[in-house]
Amino acid sequence: MRQSVLNTEALGRIEGIHQLSTRYNQQVEKPHQQQLLELIRKHIDEIEELFKKNDPHAIIETGDLLILGFEILLENRASIDAVLLRCFQRYETKLSILLKNEKM
C-alpha cells in the first residue's frame, strides 16, 4: 500500500490549482515553471517583510509558498507524496547528524 502524506481531497485541490495556473500562464504566454519560480521569489521577500513587522499574515503567505512548491512538483510530473516522504527522511537524517556532531 502506498503511503500518503496529503489526503485525496488536498491532492485534488492542489492539482486543480495547478491546472488553473497553467491555463492562466498559457493565456498570458508566460512559461509556467518560470512564472512559478518568480512567484516563489516574490513570496519569500514578502514573507520576510511580514515577519519583520510581526504581521501574522506571514503564515498565510508561507502557505501560499507551499502551494507554489507543490505546483513545481506537479509541473515536473513528480509525486507530491513521494517527494515529501523522501524529504522528511532527508531532513530527519541531516538534523540527527548535525545534532550528533554538535555534542562532540
mmCIF file with all atom_site columns, C-alpha atoms in Angstrom:
data_model
loop_
_atom_site.group_PDB
_atom_site.id
_atom_site.type_symbol
_atom_site.label_atom_id
_atom_site.label_alt_id
_atom_site.label_comp_id
_atom_site.label_asym_id
_atom_site.label_entity_id
_atom_site.label_seq_id
_atom_site.pdbx_PDB_ins_code
_atom_site.Cartn_x
_atom_site.Cartn_y
_atom_site.Cartn_z
_atom_site.occupancy
_atom_site.B_iso_or_equiv
_atom_site.pdbx_formal_charge
_atom_site.auth_seq_id
_atom_site.auth_comp_id
_atom_site.auth_asym_id
_atom_site.auth_atom_id
_atom_site.pdbx_PDB_model_num
ATOM 1   C CA . MET A 1 1   ? 0.000  0.000  0.000   1.00 0.00 ? 1   MET A CA 1
ATOM 2   C CA . ARG A 1 2   ? 1.257  3.453  -0.941  1.00 0.00 ? 2   ARG A CA 1
ATOM 3   C CA . GLN A 1 3   ? 1.902  5.792  1.983   1.00 0.00 ? 3   GLN A CA 1
ATOM 4   C CA . SER A 1 4   ? 0.115  9.147  1.681   1.00 0.00 ? 4   SER A CA 1
ATOM 5   C CA . VAL A 1 5   ? 1.167  12.415 3.254   1.00 0.00 ? 5   VAL A CA 1
ATOM 6   C CA . LEU A 1 6   ? -1.694 14.510 1.925   1.00 0.00 ? 6   LEU A CA 1
ATOM 7   C CA . ASN A 1 7   ? -5.240 13.213 1.685   1.00 0.00 ? 7   ASN A CA 1
ATOM 8   C CA . THR A 1 8   ? -7.017 12.720 -1.620  1.00 0.00 ? 8   THR A CA 1
ATOM 9   C CA . GLU A 1 9   ? -9.045 15.919 -1.280  1.00 0.00 ? 9   GLU A CA 1
ATOM 10  C CA . ALA A 1 10  ? -5.941 18.050 -0.663  1.00 0.00 ? 10  ALA A CA 1
ATOM 11  C CA . LEU A 1 11  ? -4.091 16.488 -3.588  1.00 0.00 ? 11  LEU A CA 1
ATOM 12  C CA . GLY A 1 12  ? -7.110 17.065 -5.822  1.00 0.00 ? 12  GLY A CA 1
ATOM 13  C CA . ARG A 1 13  ? -7.309 20.717 -4.834  1.00 0.00 ? 13  ARG A CA 1
ATOM 14  C CA . ILE A 1 14  ? -3.581 21.214 -5.484  1.00 0.00 ? 14  ILE A CA 1
ATOM 15  C CA . GLU A 1 15  ? -3.953 19.562 -8.903  1.00 0.00 ? 15  GLU A CA 1
ATOM 16  C CA . GLY A 1 16  ? -6.938 21.823 -9.661  1.00 0.00 ? 16  GLY A CA 1
ATOM 17  C CA . ILE A 1 17  ? -4.983 24.931 -8.678  1.00 0.00 ? 17  ILE A CA 1
ATOM 18  C CA . HIS A 1 18  ? -2.109 23.759 -10.869 1.00 0.00 ? 18  HIS A CA 1
ATOM 19  C CA . GLN A 1 19  ? -4.445 23.296 -13.843 1.00 0.00 ? 19  GLN A CA 1
ATOM 20  C CA . LEU A 1 20  ? -5.879 26.793 -13.363 1.00 0.00 ? 20  LEU A CA 1
ATOM 21  C CA . SER A 1 21  ? -2.484 28.459 -13.060 1.00 0.00 ? 21  SER A CA 1
ATOM 22  C CA . THR A 1 22  ? -1.176 26.529 -16.066 1.00 0.00 ? 22  THR A CA 1
ATOM 23  C CA . ARG A 1 23  ? -4.145 27.738 -18.133 1.00 0.00 ? 23  ARG A CA 1
ATOM 24  C CA . TYR A 1 24  ? -3.644 31.316 -16.942 1.00 0.00 ? 24  TYR A CA 1
ATOM 25  C CA . ASN A 1 25  ? 0.064  31.341 -17.798 1.00 0.00 ? 25  ASN A CA 1
ATOM 26  C CA . GLN A 1 26  ? -0.713 29.885 -21.226 1.00 0.00 ? 26  GLN A CA 1
ATOM 27  C CA . GLN A 1 27  ? -3.205 32.717 -21.819 1.00 0.00 ? 27  GLN A CA 1
ATOM 28  C CA . VAL A 1 28  ? -0.668 35.381 -20.864 1.00 0.00 ? 28  VAL A CA 1
ATOM 29  C CA . GLU A 1 29  ? 2.028  33.487 -22.789 1.00 0.00 ? 29  GLU A CA 1
ATOM 30  C CA . LYS A 1 30  ? 4.435  33.050 -19.879 1.00 0.00 ? 30  LYS A CA 1
ATOM 31  C CA . PRO A 1 31  ? 6.440  29.861 -19.320 1.00 0.00 ? 31  PRO A CA 1
ATOM 32  C CA . HIS A 1 32  ? 4.667  28.234 -16.382 1.00 0.00 ? 32  HIS A CA 1
ATOM 33  C CA . GLN A 1 33  ? 7.686  26.995 -14.421 1.00 0.00 ? 33  GLN A CA 1
ATOM 34  C CA . GLN A 1 34  ? 9.468  30.331 -14.861 1.00 0.00 ? 34  GLN A CA 1
ATOM 35  C CA . GLN A 1 35  ? 6.387  32.127 -13.540 1.00 0.00 ? 35  GLN A CA 1
ATOM 36  C CA . LEU A 1 36  ? 6.171  29.776 -10.548 1.00 0.00 ? 36  LEU A CA 1
ATOM 37  C CA . LEU A 1 37  ? 9.820  30.404 -9.668  1.00 0.00 ? 37  LEU A CA 1
ATOM 38  C CA . GLU A 1 38  ? 9.279  34.159 -9.945  1.00 0.00 ? 38  GLU A CA 1
ATOM 39  C CA . LEU A 1 39  ? 6.271  33.939 -7.633  1.00 0.00 ? 39  LEU A CA 1
ATOM 40  C CA . ILE A 1 40  ? 8.301  31.881 -5.148  1.00 0.00 ? 40  ILE A CA 1
ATOM 41  C CA . ARG A 1 41  ? 10.978 34.606 -5.038  1.00 0.00 ? 41  ARG A CA 1
ATOM 42  C CA . LYS A 1 42  ? 8.324  37.296 -4.527  1.00 0.00 ? 42  LYS A CA 1
ATOM 43  C CA . HIS A 1 43  ? 6.642  35.317 -1.762  1.00 0.00 ? 43  HIS A CA 1
ATOM 44  C CA . ILE A 1 44  ? 9.940  34.823 0.084   1.00 0.00 ? 44  ILE A CA 1
ATOM 45  C CA . ASP A 1 45  ? 10.571 38.580 0.031   1.00 0.00 ? 45  ASP A CA 1
ATOM 46  C CA . GLU A 1 46  ? 7.021  39.275 1.194   1.00 0.00 ? 46  GLU A CA 1
ATOM 47  C CA . ILE A 1 47  ? 7.229  36.692 3.980   1.00 0.00 ? 47  ILE A CA 1
ATOM 48  C CA . GLU A 1 48  ? 10.486 38.205 5.269   1.00 0.00 ? 48  GLU A CA 1
ATOM 49  C CA . GLU A 1 49  ? 8.938  41.680 5.329   1.00 0.00 ? 49  GLU A CA 1
ATOM 50  C CA . LEU A 1 50  ? 5.799  40.482 7.087   1.00 0.00 ? 50  LEU A CA 1
ATOM 51  C CA . PHE A 1 51  ? 7.792  38.625 9.754   1.00 0.00 ? 51  PHE A CA 1
ATOM 52  C CA . LYS A 1 52  ? 9.914  41.751 10.350  1.00 0.00 ? 52  LYS A CA 1
ATOM 53  C CA . LYS A 1 53  ? 6.661  43.595 11.073  1.00 0.00 ? 53  LYS A CA 1
ATOM 54  C CA . ASN A 1 54  ? 5.353  40.729 13.233  1.00 0.00 ? 54  ASN A CA 1
ATOM 55  C CA . ASP A 1 55  ? 2.415  40.542 10.843  1.00 0.00 ? 55  ASP A CA 1
ATOM 56  C CA . PRO A 1 56  ? 0.560  37.229 11.290  1.00 0.00 ? 56  PRO A CA 1
ATOM 57  C CA . HIS A 1 57  ? -0.307 37.267 7.574   1.00 0.00 ? 57  HIS A CA 1
ATOM 58  C CA . ALA A 1 58  ? 3.241  35.923 7.059   1.00 0.00 ? 58  ALA A CA 1
ATOM 59  C CA . ILE A 1 59  ? 1.859  32.490 7.932   1.00 0.00 ? 59  ILE A CA 1
ATOM 60  C CA . ILE A 1 60  ? -0.746 32.652 5.142   1.00 0.00 ? 60  ILE A CA 1
ATOM 61  C CA . GLU A 1 61  ? 1.911  33.765 2.651   1.00 0.00 ? 61  GLU A CA 1
ATOM 62  C CA . THR A 1 62  ? 4.036  30.813 3.802   1.00 0.00 ? 62  THR A CA 1
ATOM 63  C CA . GLY A 1 63  ? 1.100  28.555 2.957   1.00 0.00 ? 63  GLY A CA 1
ATOM 64  C CA . ASP A 1 64  ? 0.967  30.156 -0.491  1.00 0.00 ? 64  ASP A CA 1
ATOM 65  C CA . LEU A 1 65  ? 4.654  29.308 -0.843  1.00 0.00 ? 65  LEU A CA 1
ATOM 66  C CA . LEU A 1 66  ? 3.837  25.667 -0.103  1.00 0.00 ? 66  LEU A CA 1
ATOM 67  C CA . ILE A 1 67  ? 1.223  25.659 -2.879  1.00 0.00 ? 67  ILE A CA 1
ATOM 68  C CA . LEU A 1 68  ? 3.768  27.100 -5.315  1.00 0.00 ? 68  LEU A CA 1
ATOM 69  C CA . GLY A 1 69  ? 6.246  24.382 -4.317  1.00 0.00 ? 69  GLY A CA 1
ATOM 70  C CA . PHE A 1 70  ? 3.617  21.714 -4.877  1.00 0.00 ? 70  PHE A CA 1
ATOM 71  C CA . GLU A 1 71  ? 2.945  23.223 -8.295  1.00 0.00 ? 71  GLU A CA 1
ATOM 72  C CA . ILE A 1 72  ? 6.633  22.955 -9.217  1.00 0.00 ? 72  ILE A CA 1
ATOM 73  C CA . LEU A 1 73  ? 6.495  19.262 -8.309  1.00 0.00 ? 73  LEU A CA 1
ATOM 74  C CA . LEU A 1 74  ? 3.392  18.697 -10.446 1.00 0.00 ? 74  LEU A CA 1
ATOM 75  C CA . GLU A 1 75  ? 4.844  20.735 -13.310 1.00 0.00 ? 75  GLU A CA 1
ATOM 76  C CA . ASN A 1 76  ? 7.739  18.271 -13.332 1.00 0.00 ? 76  ASN A CA 1
ATOM 77  C CA . ARG A 1 77  ? 5.441  15.241 -13.050 1.00 0.00 ? 77  ARG A CA 1
ATOM 78  C CA . ALA A 1 78  ? 6.689  14.344 -9.573  1.00 0.00 ? 78  ALA A CA 1
ATOM 79  C CA . SER A 1 79  ? 4.560  12.704 -6.904  1.00 0.00 ? 79  SER A CA 1
ATOM 80  C CA . ILE A 1 80  ? 3.966  15.165 -4.058  1.00 0.00 ? 80  ILE A CA 1
ATOM 81  C CA . ASP A 1 81  ? 3.694  12.305 -1.555  1.00 0.00 ? 81  ASP A CA 1
ATOM 82  C CA . ALA A 1 82  ? 6.862  10.578 -2.791  1.00 0.00 ? 82  ALA A CA 1
ATOM 83  C CA . VAL A 1 83  ? 8.882  13.801 -2.696  1.00 0.00 ? 83  VAL A CA 1
ATOM 84  C CA . LEU A 1 84  ? 7.599  14.766 0.769   1.00 0.00 ? 84  LEU A CA 1
ATOM 85  C CA . LEU A 1 85  ? 8.364  11.320 2.173   1.00 0.00 ? 85  LEU A CA 1
ATOM 86  C CA . ARG A 1 86  ? 11.877 11.448 0.743   1.00 0.00 ? 86  ARG A CA 1
ATOM 87  C CA . CYS A 1 87  ? 12.419 14.974 2.080   1.00 0.00 ? 87  CYS A CA 1
ATOM 88  C CA . PHE A 1 88  ? 11.143 14.013 5.550   1.00 0.00 ? 88  PHE A CA 1
ATOM 89  C CA . GLN A 1 89  ? 13.755 11.266 5.659   1.00 0.00 ? 89  GLN A CA 1
ATOM 90  C CA . ARG A 1 90  ? 16.495 13.567 4.355   1.00 0.00 ? 90  ARG A CA 1
ATOM 91  C CA . TYR A 1 91  ? 15.749 16.275 6.936   1.00 0.00 ? 91  TYR A CA 1
ATOM 92  C CA . GLU A 1 92  ? 15.499 13.787 9.805   1.00 0.00 ? 92  GLU A CA 1
ATOM 93  C CA . THR A 1 93  ? 18.844 12.273 8.822   1.00 0.00 ? 93  THR A CA 1
ATOM 94  C CA . LYS A 1 94  ? 20.599 15.622 8.322   1.00 0.00 ? 94  LYS A CA 1
ATOM 95  C CA . LEU A 1 95  ? 19.299 17.089 11.570  1.00 0.00 ? 95  LEU A CA 1
ATOM 96  C CA . SER A 1 96  ? 20.216 13.954 13.521  1.00 0.00 ? 96  SER A CA 1
ATOM 97  C CA . ILE A 1 97  ? 23.756 14.131 12.134  1.00 0.00 ? 97  ILE A CA 1
ATOM 98  C CA . LEU A 1 98  ? 24.018 17.842 12.949  1.00 0.00 ? 98  LEU A CA 1
ATOM 99  C CA . LEU A 1 99  ? 22.799 17.244 16.500  1.00 0.00 ? 99  LEU A CA 1
ATOM 100 C CA . LYS A 1 100 ? 25.197 14.337 16.956  1.00 0.00 ? 100 LYS A CA 1
ATOM 101 C CA . ASN A 1 101 ? 28.136 16.402 15.654  1.00 0.00 ? 101 ASN A CA 1
ATOM 102 C CA . GLU A 1 102 ? 27.172 19.330 17.899  1.00 0.00 ? 102 GLU A CA 1
ATOM 103 C CA . LYS A 1 103 ? 27.504 17.140 21.006  1.00 0.00 ? 103 LYS A CA 1
ATOM 104 C CA . MET A 1 104 ? 31.065 16.126 20.113  1.00 0.00 ? 104 MET A CA 1
#
